[in-house]
Amino acid sequence: MRLDGIDTYYNSENRLMALVIHPAFHKKGISFLTDNDQFQQVAYMQHQSGHEILPHYHNKIPRTVDYTSETLVIRKGILSVDLYEHEKTIYSFELKEGDILTLFFGGHGFKVLDSVEMIEIKQGPFVGPEDKTRF
């Protein structure tokens, strides 16, 4: 689904697999792009000069997270992305400079099409070899 600079990808059970925010996306204020029940929350914020976000911290609240989510920020280059359901490719697309991808569920693989610089942000702690299954 494409929504003014946002792409969302769902599996056959209508479960969110991935969210892509393209540089063209702009919206005033705060826009949460994920539902409250997602284990990773993604929001876009656009505020005018002088706007303040009150100082705060987040309370310690036990949470159960069953899957590791990852966010990739593409700083340079082109990255091909494949999304998998039951080890079968169901989506393929490209990320370019300025794109932000958050992966929530399902399998994924990447191929560098043009030399890439990217930042990966994911949940920890990393638990070693049992953290992922390669196929």
PDB file of C-alpha atoms in Angstrom:
ATOM      1  CA  MET A   1       0.000   0.000   0.000  1.00  0.00           C
ATOM      2  CA  ARG A   2       1.340   3.481  -0.886  1.00  0.00           C
ATOM      3  CA  LEU A   3       0.253   6.540   1.075  1.00  0.00           C
ATOM      4  CA  ASP A   4       1.942   9.866   0.144  1.00  0.00           C
ATOM      5  CA  GLY A   5       5.522   8.788   0.810  1.00  0.00           C
ATOM      6  CA  ILE A   6       4.755   5.807   3.070  1.00  0.00           C
ATOM      7  CA  ASP A   7       4.783   2.176   1.925  1.00  0.00           C
ATOM      8  CA  THR A   8       3.421  -0.627   4.108  1.00  0.00           C
ATOM      9  CA  TYR A   9       3.813  -4.346   3.468  1.00  0.00           C
ATOM     10  CA  TYR A  10       1.601  -7.040   5.016  1.00  0.00           C
ATOM     11  CA  ASN A  11       1.775 -10.830   4.938  1.00  0.00           C
ATOM     12  CA  SER A  12      -1.119 -13.138   4.009  1.00  0.00           C
ATOM     13  CA  GLU A  13      -2.449 -12.914   7.581  1.00  0.00           C
ATOM     14  CA  ASN A  14      -2.570  -9.100   7.359  1.00  0.00           C
ATOM     15  CA  ARG A  15       0.353  -8.785   9.766  1.00  0.00           C
ATOM     16  CA  LEU A  16       2.603  -5.758   9.262  1.00  0.00           C
ATOM     17  CA  MET A  17       5.961  -6.895   7.906  1.00  0.00           C
ATOM     18  CA  ALA A  18       7.596  -3.622   6.927  1.00  0.00           C
ATOM     19  CA  LEU A  19       7.116   0.128   6.808  1.00  0.00           C
ATOM     20  CA  VAL A  20       9.079   2.440   4.489  1.00  0.00           C
ATOM     21  CA  ILE A  21       9.187   6.196   5.005  1.00  0.00           C
ATOM     22  CA  HIS A  22      10.417   8.027   1.908  1.00  0.00           C
ATOM     23  CA  PRO A  23      11.978  11.515   2.007  1.00  0.00           C
ATOM     24  CA  ALA A  24       8.883  12.896   0.239  1.00  0.00           C
ATOM     25  CA  PHE A  25       6.681  12.250   3.303  1.00  0.00           C
ATOM     26  CA  HIS A  26       5.819  15.438   5.206  1.00  0.00           C
ATOM     27  CA  LYS A  27       3.011  16.145   7.644  1.00  0.00           C
ATOM     28  CA  LYS A  28       2.721  18.822  10.326  1.00  0.00           C
ATOM     29  CA  GLY A  29       2.613  17.744  13.949  1.00  0.00           C
ATOM     30  CA  ILE A  30       3.055  14.195  15.199  1.00  0.00           C
ATOM     31  CA  SER A  31       1.973  11.279  13.042  1.00  0.00           C
ATOM     32  CA  PHE A  32       2.222   7.793  14.506  1.00  0.00           C
ATOM     33  CA  LEU A  33       2.653   5.424  11.586  1.00  0.00           C
ATOM     34  CA  THR A  34       2.139   2.253  13.620  1.00  0.00           C
ATOM     35  CA  ASP A  35      -0.710   0.997  15.770  1.00  0.00           C
ATOM     36  CA  ASN A  36      -0.364   1.144  19.563  1.00  0.00           C
ATOM     37  CA  ASP A  37      -0.106  -2.650  19.775  1.00  0.00           C
ATOM     38  CA  GLN A  38       3.043  -2.856  17.617  1.00  0.00           C
ATOM     39  CA  PHE A  39       6.159  -3.832  19.588  1.00  0.00           C
ATOM     40  CA  GLN A  40       8.085  -1.120  17.751  1.00  0.00           C
ATOM     41  CA  GLN A  41       6.514   2.308  17.457  1.00  0.00           C
ATOM     42  CA  VAL A  42       7.296   4.619  14.535  1.00  0.00           C
ATOM     43  CA  ALA A  43       6.283   8.273  14.431  1.00  0.00           C
ATOM     44  CA  TYR A  44       7.033  11.164  12.099  1.00  0.00           C
ATOM     45  CA  MET A  45       7.279  14.625  13.653  1.00  0.00           C
ATOM     46  CA  GLN A  46       7.367  18.043  12.038  1.00  0.00           C
ATOM     47  CA  HIS A  47       7.385  21.143  14.256  1.00  0.00           C
ATOM     48  CA  GLN A  48       8.042  24.822  13.731  1.00  0.00           C
ATOM     49  CA  SER A  49      10.978  26.651  15.283  1.00  0.00           C
ATOM     50  CA  GLY A  50      10.356  27.314  18.967  1.00  0.00           C
ATOM     51  CA  HIS A  51       8.135  24.253  19.499  1.00  0.00           C
ATOM     52  CA  GLU A  52       8.981  22.472  22.745  1.00  0.00           C
ATOM     53  CA  ILE A  53       8.630  18.857  23.729  1.00  0.00           C
ATOM     54  CA  LEU A  54       8.429  18.775  27.499  1.00  0.00           C
ATOM     55  CA  PRO A  55      11.282  17.014  29.295  1.00  0.00           C
ATOM     56  CA  HIS A  56      10.317  13.464  30.160  1.00  0.00           C
ATOM     57  CA  TYR A  57      11.545   9.948  30.680  1.00  0.00           C
ATOM     58  CA  HIS A  58       9.929   6.616  30.049  1.00  0.00           C
ATOM     59  CA  ASN A  59       8.865   4.501  32.988  1.00  0.00           C
ATOM     60  CA  LYS A  60      10.189   1.015  33.520  1.00  0.00           C
ATOM     61  CA  ILE A  61       7.405  -1.242  32.327  1.00  0.00           C
ATOM     62  CA  PRO A  62       7.941  -4.963  31.710  1.00  0.00           C
ATOM     63  CA  ARG A  63       7.227  -5.830  28.084  1.00  0.00           C
ATOM     64  CA  THR A  64       7.399  -9.060  26.157  1.00  0.00           C
ATOM     65  CA  VAL A  65       8.882  -8.775  22.680  1.00  0.00           C
ATOM     66  CA  ASP A  66       8.714 -11.934  20.597  1.00  0.00           C
ATOM     67  CA  TYR A  67      10.551 -10.743  17.474  1.00  0.00           C
ATOM     68  CA  THR A  68      13.469  -8.451  16.831  1.00  0.00           C
ATOM     69  CA  SER A  69      12.544  -5.403  14.795  1.00  0.00           C
ATOM     70  CA  GLU A  70      15.137  -3.570  12.720  1.00  0.00           C
ATOM     71  CA  THR A  71      15.232  -0.075  11.284  1.00  0.00           C
ATOM     72  CA  LEU A  72      17.532   0.838   8.409  1.00  0.00           C
ATOM     73  CA  VAL A  73      18.332   4.432   7.486  1.00  0.00           C
ATOM     74  CA  ILE A  74      19.773   4.683   3.983  1.00  0.00           C
ATOM     75  CA  ARG A  75      22.334   7.477   3.893  1.00  0.00           C
ATOM     76  CA  LYS A  76      23.753   6.701   0.453  1.00  0.00           C
ATOM     77  CA  GLY A  77      23.305   4.199  -2.368  1.00  0.00           C
ATOM     78  CA  ILE A  78      20.614   1.732  -3.391  1.00  0.00           C
ATOM     79  CA  LEU A  79      19.615  -1.396  -1.473  1.00  0.00           C
ATOM     80  CA  SER A  80      17.339  -4.105  -2.860  1.00  0.00           C
ATOM     81  CA  VAL A  81      15.013  -5.611  -0.239  1.00  0.00           C
ATOM     82  CA  ASP A  82      13.185  -8.928  -0.383  1.00  0.00           C
ATOM     83  CA  LEU A  83      10.493  -9.798   2.176  1.00  0.00           C
ATOM     84  CA  TYR A  84       9.702 -13.454   2.802  1.00  0.00           C
ATOM     85  CA  GLU A  85       6.757 -15.428   4.128  1.00  0.00           C
ATOM     86  CA  HIS A  86       7.489 -19.107   4.801  1.00  0.00           C
ATOM     87  CA  GLU A  87      10.867 -18.653   3.054  1.00  0.00           C
ATOM     88  CA  LYS A  88       9.128 -17.505  -0.167  1.00  0.00           C
ATOM     89  CA  THR A  89       9.654 -13.976  -1.545  1.00  0.00           C
ATOM     90  CA  ILE A  90       6.395 -12.032  -1.437  1.00  0.00           C
ATOM     91  CA  TYR A  91       7.707  -8.462  -1.914  1.00  0.00           C
ATOM     92  CA  SER A  92      10.761  -6.920  -3.564  1.00  0.00           C
ATOM     93  CA  PHE A  93      11.582  -3.217  -3.633  1.00  0.00           C
ATOM     94  CA  GLU A  94      14.476  -0.779  -3.557  1.00  0.00           C
ATOM     95  CA  LEU A  95      15.557   1.688  -0.915  1.00  0.00           C
ATOM     96  CA  LYS A  96      17.431   4.850  -1.843  1.00  0.00           C
ATOM     97  CA  GLU A  97      19.122   7.723  -0.062  1.00  0.00           C
ATOM     98  CA  GLY A  98      16.876   9.144   2.641  1.00  0.00           C
ATOM     99  CA  ASP A  99      14.571   6.115   2.867  1.00  0.00           C
ATOM    100  CA  ILE A 100      13.874   4.601   6.285  1.00  0.00           C
ATOM    101  CA  LEU A 101      12.762   0.981   6.588  1.00  0.00           C
ATOM    102  CA  THR A 102      11.399  -0.645   9.734  1.00  0.00           C
ATOM    103  CA  LEU A 103      11.051  -4.430   9.667  1.00  0.00           C
ATOM    104  CA  PHE A 104       8.516  -5.917  12.072  1.00  0.00           C
ATOM    105  CA  PHE A 105       7.826  -9.512  11.101  1.00  0.00           C
ATOM    106  CA  GLY A 106       8.782 -12.174   8.573  1.00  0.00           C
ATOM    107  CA  GLY A 107      11.986 -12.921   6.720  1.00  0.00           C
ATOM    108  CA  HIS A 108      14.099 -10.422   4.851  1.00  0.00           C
ATOM    109  CA  GLY A 109      17.193 -10.277   2.686  1.00  0.00           C
ATOM    110  CA  PHE A 110      19.202  -7.504   1.065  1.00  0.00           C
ATOM    111  CA  LYS A 111      21.396  -6.950  -1.972  1.00  0.00           C
ATOM    112  CA  VAL A 112      23.514  -3.841  -2.467  1.00  0.00           C
ATOM    113  CA  LEU A 113      22.807  -2.411  -5.936  1.00  0.00           C
ATOM    114  CA  ASP A 114      24.863   0.772  -5.555  1.00  0.00           C
ATOM    115  CA  SER A 115      27.434   1.170  -2.752  1.00  0.00           C
ATOM    116  CA  VAL A 116      25.443   1.710   0.434  1.00  0.00           C
ATOM    117  CA  GLU A 117      25.975   3.594   3.651  1.00  0.00           C
ATOM    118  CA  MET A 118      23.233   2.797   6.141  1.00  0.00           C
ATOM    119  CA  ILE A 119      22.502   2.778   9.815  1.00  0.00           C
ATOM    120  CA  GLU A 120      20.812  -0.210  11.475  1.00  0.00           C
ATOM    121  CA  ILE A 121      18.858   0.199  14.696  1.00  0.00           C
ATOM    122  CA  LYS A 122      17.431  -2.898  16.331  1.00  0.00           C
ATOM    123  CA  GLN A 123      16.253  -4.263  19.629  1.00  0.00           C
ATOM    124  CA  GLY A 124      18.709  -5.890  21.956  1.00  0.00           C
ATOM    125  CA  PRO A 125      20.169  -7.617  23.642  1.00  0.00           C
ATOM    126  CA  PHE A 126      21.680  -9.784  20.904  1.00  0.00           C
ATOM    127  CA  VAL A 127      21.566 -13.397  22.080  1.00  0.00           C
ATOM    128  CA  GLY A 128      24.057 -14.935  19.629  1.00  0.00           C
ATOM    129  CA  PRO A 129      23.554 -17.604  16.949  1.00  0.00           C
ATOM    130  CA  GLU A 130      20.057 -18.513  18.177  1.00  0.00           C
ATOM    131  CA  ASP A 131      18.933 -14.927  17.475  1.00  0.00           C
ATOM    132  CA  LYS A 132      18.173 -15.677  13.800  1.00  0.00           C
ATOM    133  CA  THR A 133      17.538 -18.464  11.306  1.00  0.00           C
ATOM    134  CA  ARG A 134      19.199 -18.190   7.890  1.00  0.00           C
ATOM    135  CA  PHE A 135      17.653 -19.794   4.822  1.00  0.00           C
TER     136      PHE A 135
END
